[in-house]
Amino acid sequence: MSEDRPRSGAGGRPQRVRVTGPPRSAAPLATTRVGDVHDQTPMGDLYLRSLLREQGALAARVLLLAFGLLGAVPLVFYLAPGLADHHVFGIGVTWIVLGVLVHPFVTWLGWRYVRRVERNELFFADLVSPDGPAGPRQEA
């Protein structure tokens, strides 16, 4: 009783077919590491912890450098009190160091920090993108 044409219902129209889901022969959907991060999978958690660890280590290095060098300035003037008596162009060396030389250093340090943070974020985005270093992944 198998026929090649659909069975007709009342009025000669073909009978309706109920669709309940996607065809079972469909290929599995590709997943990305971005999905791992958004879905908070263990692998996505590993990626995020790696980024946060790198950003935290970078911040610690920058703060250590800033506090180390800027903290050394008063120490140098304390250990060499005669240095404060020197003048360049009529301005005390203390004012030149604290008022002129510190600001470009802090600006440069902030600029370098922002560039490194952005580079880390671009590397992270490249890592989790579907076309990242490992290429597209298929769900097994």
CSV table of C-alpha atoms in Angstrom, one decimal:
chain,number,residue,atom,x,y,z
A,1,MET,CA,0.0,0.0,0.0
A,2,SER,CA,2.9,2.4,-0.5
A,3,GLU,CA,2.4,5.2,-2.9
A,4,ASP,CA,4.8,7.6,-4.4
A,5,ARG,CA,2.4,10.5,-4.3
A,6,PRO,CA,1.0,12.1,-1.2
A,7,ARG,CA,-2.4,10.8,0.0
A,8,SER,CA,-5.3,13.2,-0.8
A,9,GLY,CA,-7.5,14.4,1.9
A,10,ALA,CA,-11.0,15.8,1.5
A,11,GLY,CA,-11.5,17.9,-1.6
A,12,GLY,CA,-8.5,16.4,-3.5
A,13,ARG,CA,-5.9,18.4,-1.6
A,14,PRO,CA,-2.7,16.7,-0.3
A,15,GLN,CA,-2.8,15.7,3.4
A,16,ARG,CA,-0.8,18.0,5.7
A,17,VAL,CA,2.5,16.8,7.1
A,18,ARG,CA,3.5,17.7,10.7
A,19,VAL,CA,7.1,18.9,11.1
A,20,THR,CA,8.4,18.4,14.7
A,21,GLY,CA,12.0,19.4,14.5
A,22,PRO,CA,15.1,19.7,12.3
A,23,PRO,CA,16.0,16.9,10.0
A,24,ARG,CA,18.1,14.3,11.8
A,25,SER,CA,20.5,14.1,8.9
A,26,ALA,CA,21.7,17.7,9.5
A,27,ALA,CA,25.4,18.2,10.3
A,28,PRO,CA,26.2,19.3,13.8
A,29,LEU,CA,26.5,23.0,14.2
A,30,ALA,CA,30.0,24.4,14.6
A,31,THR,CA,30.8,25.8,18.1
A,32,THR,CA,33.3,28.5,18.8
A,33,ARG,CA,35.4,29.3,21.7
A,34,VAL,CA,33.3,32.4,22.0
A,35,GLY,CA,30.4,30.1,22.8
A,36,ASP,CA,32.5,28.5,25.5
A,37,VAL,CA,33.1,31.9,27.1
A,38,HIS,CA,29.4,33.0,26.8
A,39,ASP,CA,28.0,29.7,28.0
A,40,GLN,CA,30.5,29.6,30.9
A,41,THR,CA,31.8,26.2,30.1
A,42,PRO,CA,35.0,24.9,31.9
A,43,MET,CA,37.0,25.7,28.7
A,44,GLY,CA,35.5,29.2,28.5
A,45,ASP,CA,36.3,29.7,32.2
A,46,LEU,CA,39.9,28.7,31.5
A,47,TYR,CA,40.2,31.2,28.7
A,48,LEU,CA,38.8,34.0,31.0
A,49,ARG,CA,41.0,33.1,33.9
A,50,SER,CA,44.0,33.2,31.6
A,51,LEU,CA,43.1,36.7,30.3
A,52,LEU,CA,42.5,38.0,33.8
A,53,ARG,CA,45.7,36.5,35.1
A,54,GLU,CA,47.7,38.1,32.3
A,55,GLN,CA,46.0,41.5,32.8
A,56,GLY,CA,46.5,41.3,36.6
A,57,ALA,CA,50.2,40.4,36.2
A,58,LEU,CA,50.6,43.3,33.8
A,59,ALA,CA,49.0,45.7,36.2
A,60,ALA,CA,51.2,44.5,39.0
A,61,ARG,CA,54.3,45.0,37.0
A,62,VAL,CA,53.3,48.5,36.0
A,63,LEU,CA,52.4,49.5,39.6
A,64,LEU,CA,55.7,48.0,40.8
A,65,LEU,CA,57.6,50.0,38.3
A,66,ALA,CA,55.7,53.2,39.0
A,67,PHE,CA,55.9,53.0,42.8
A,68,GLY,CA,59.5,51.8,42.6
A,69,LEU,CA,60.8,54.6,40.4
A,70,LEU,CA,58.5,57.4,41.8
A,71,GLY,CA,59.2,56.2,45.4
A,72,ALA,CA,62.9,56.3,44.7
A,73,VAL,CA,62.8,60.1,44.0
A,74,PRO,CA,62.2,61.2,47.6
A,75,LEU,CA,64.6,58.6,48.8
A,76,VAL,CA,67.3,60.0,46.5
A,77,PHE,CA,66.7,63.6,47.8
A,78,TYR,CA,66.7,62.3,51.4
A,79,LEU,CA,70.0,60.4,50.9
A,80,ALA,CA,71.6,63.3,49.0
A,81,PRO,CA,70.3,66.5,50.6
A,82,GLY,CA,72.9,68.6,48.7
A,83,LEU,CA,71.1,67.7,45.5
A,84,ALA,CA,68.2,69.9,46.4
A,85,ASP,CA,70.5,73.0,46.5
A,86,HIS,CA,71.4,72.7,42.8
A,87,HIS,CA,69.6,74.9,40.3
A,88,VAL,CA,69.1,74.5,36.5
A,89,PHE,CA,68.0,77.7,34.7
A,90,GLY,CA,67.2,79.2,38.1
A,91,ILE,CA,64.8,76.3,39.0
A,92,GLY,CA,65.7,73.9,41.8
A,93,VAL,CA,66.5,70.3,40.7
A,94,THR,CA,63.8,69.0,43.0
A,95,TRP,CA,61.1,71.0,41.2
A,96,ILE,CA,62.4,69.9,37.8
A,97,VAL,CA,62.4,66.3,38.7
A,98,LEU,CA,59.0,66.3,40.5
A,99,GLY,CA,57.3,68.9,38.3
A,100,VAL,CA,58.7,68.2,34.9
A,101,LEU,CA,60.3,64.8,34.6
A,102,VAL,CA,57.7,62.8,36.5
A,103,HIS,CA,54.7,63.7,34.3
A,104,PRO,CA,56.1,62.5,31.0
A,105,PHE,CA,57.2,59.3,32.7
A,106,VAL,CA,53.7,58.6,34.1
A,107,THR,CA,52.1,59.5,30.8
A,108,TRP,CA,54.5,57.1,28.9
A,109,LEU,CA,53.8,54.4,31.5
A,110,GLY,CA,50.1,54.8,31.1
A,111,TRP,CA,50.3,54.8,27.3
A,112,ARG,CA,52.4,51.6,27.4
A,113,TYR,CA,50.0,49.9,29.8
A,114,VAL,CA,47.0,50.7,27.7
A,115,ARG,CA,48.8,49.4,24.6
A,116,ARG,CA,49.7,46.1,26.3
A,117,VAL,CA,46.2,45.6,27.7
A,118,GLU,CA,44.7,46.2,24.2
A,119,ARG,CA,47.2,43.7,22.7
A,120,ASN,CA,46.3,41.1,25.3
A,121,GLU,CA,42.6,41.7,24.6
A,122,LEU,CA,43.2,41.3,20.8
A,123,PHE,CA,45.1,38.1,21.4
A,124,PHE,CA,42.3,36.8,23.5
A,125,ALA,CA,39.7,37.8,20.9
A,126,ASP,CA,41.8,36.1,18.2
A,127,LEU,CA,42.1,33.0,20.5
A,128,VAL,CA,38.4,32.6,21.0
A,129,SER,CA,37.3,33.6,17.5
A,130,PRO,CA,36.1,30.8,15.2
A,131,ASP,CA,39.1,31.5,12.8
A,132,GLY,CA,41.5,31.8,15.7
A,133,PRO,CA,44.9,30.0,16.0
A,134,ALA,CA,43.3,26.6,16.1
A,135,GLY,CA,40.8,27.3,13.3
A,136,PRO,CA,37.1,26.4,13.3
A,137,ARG,CA,36.0,23.7,15.7
A,138,GLN,CA,33.3,21.1,15.3
A,139,GLU,CA,31.3,19.7,18.1
A,140,ALA,CA,31.9,16.0,18.6
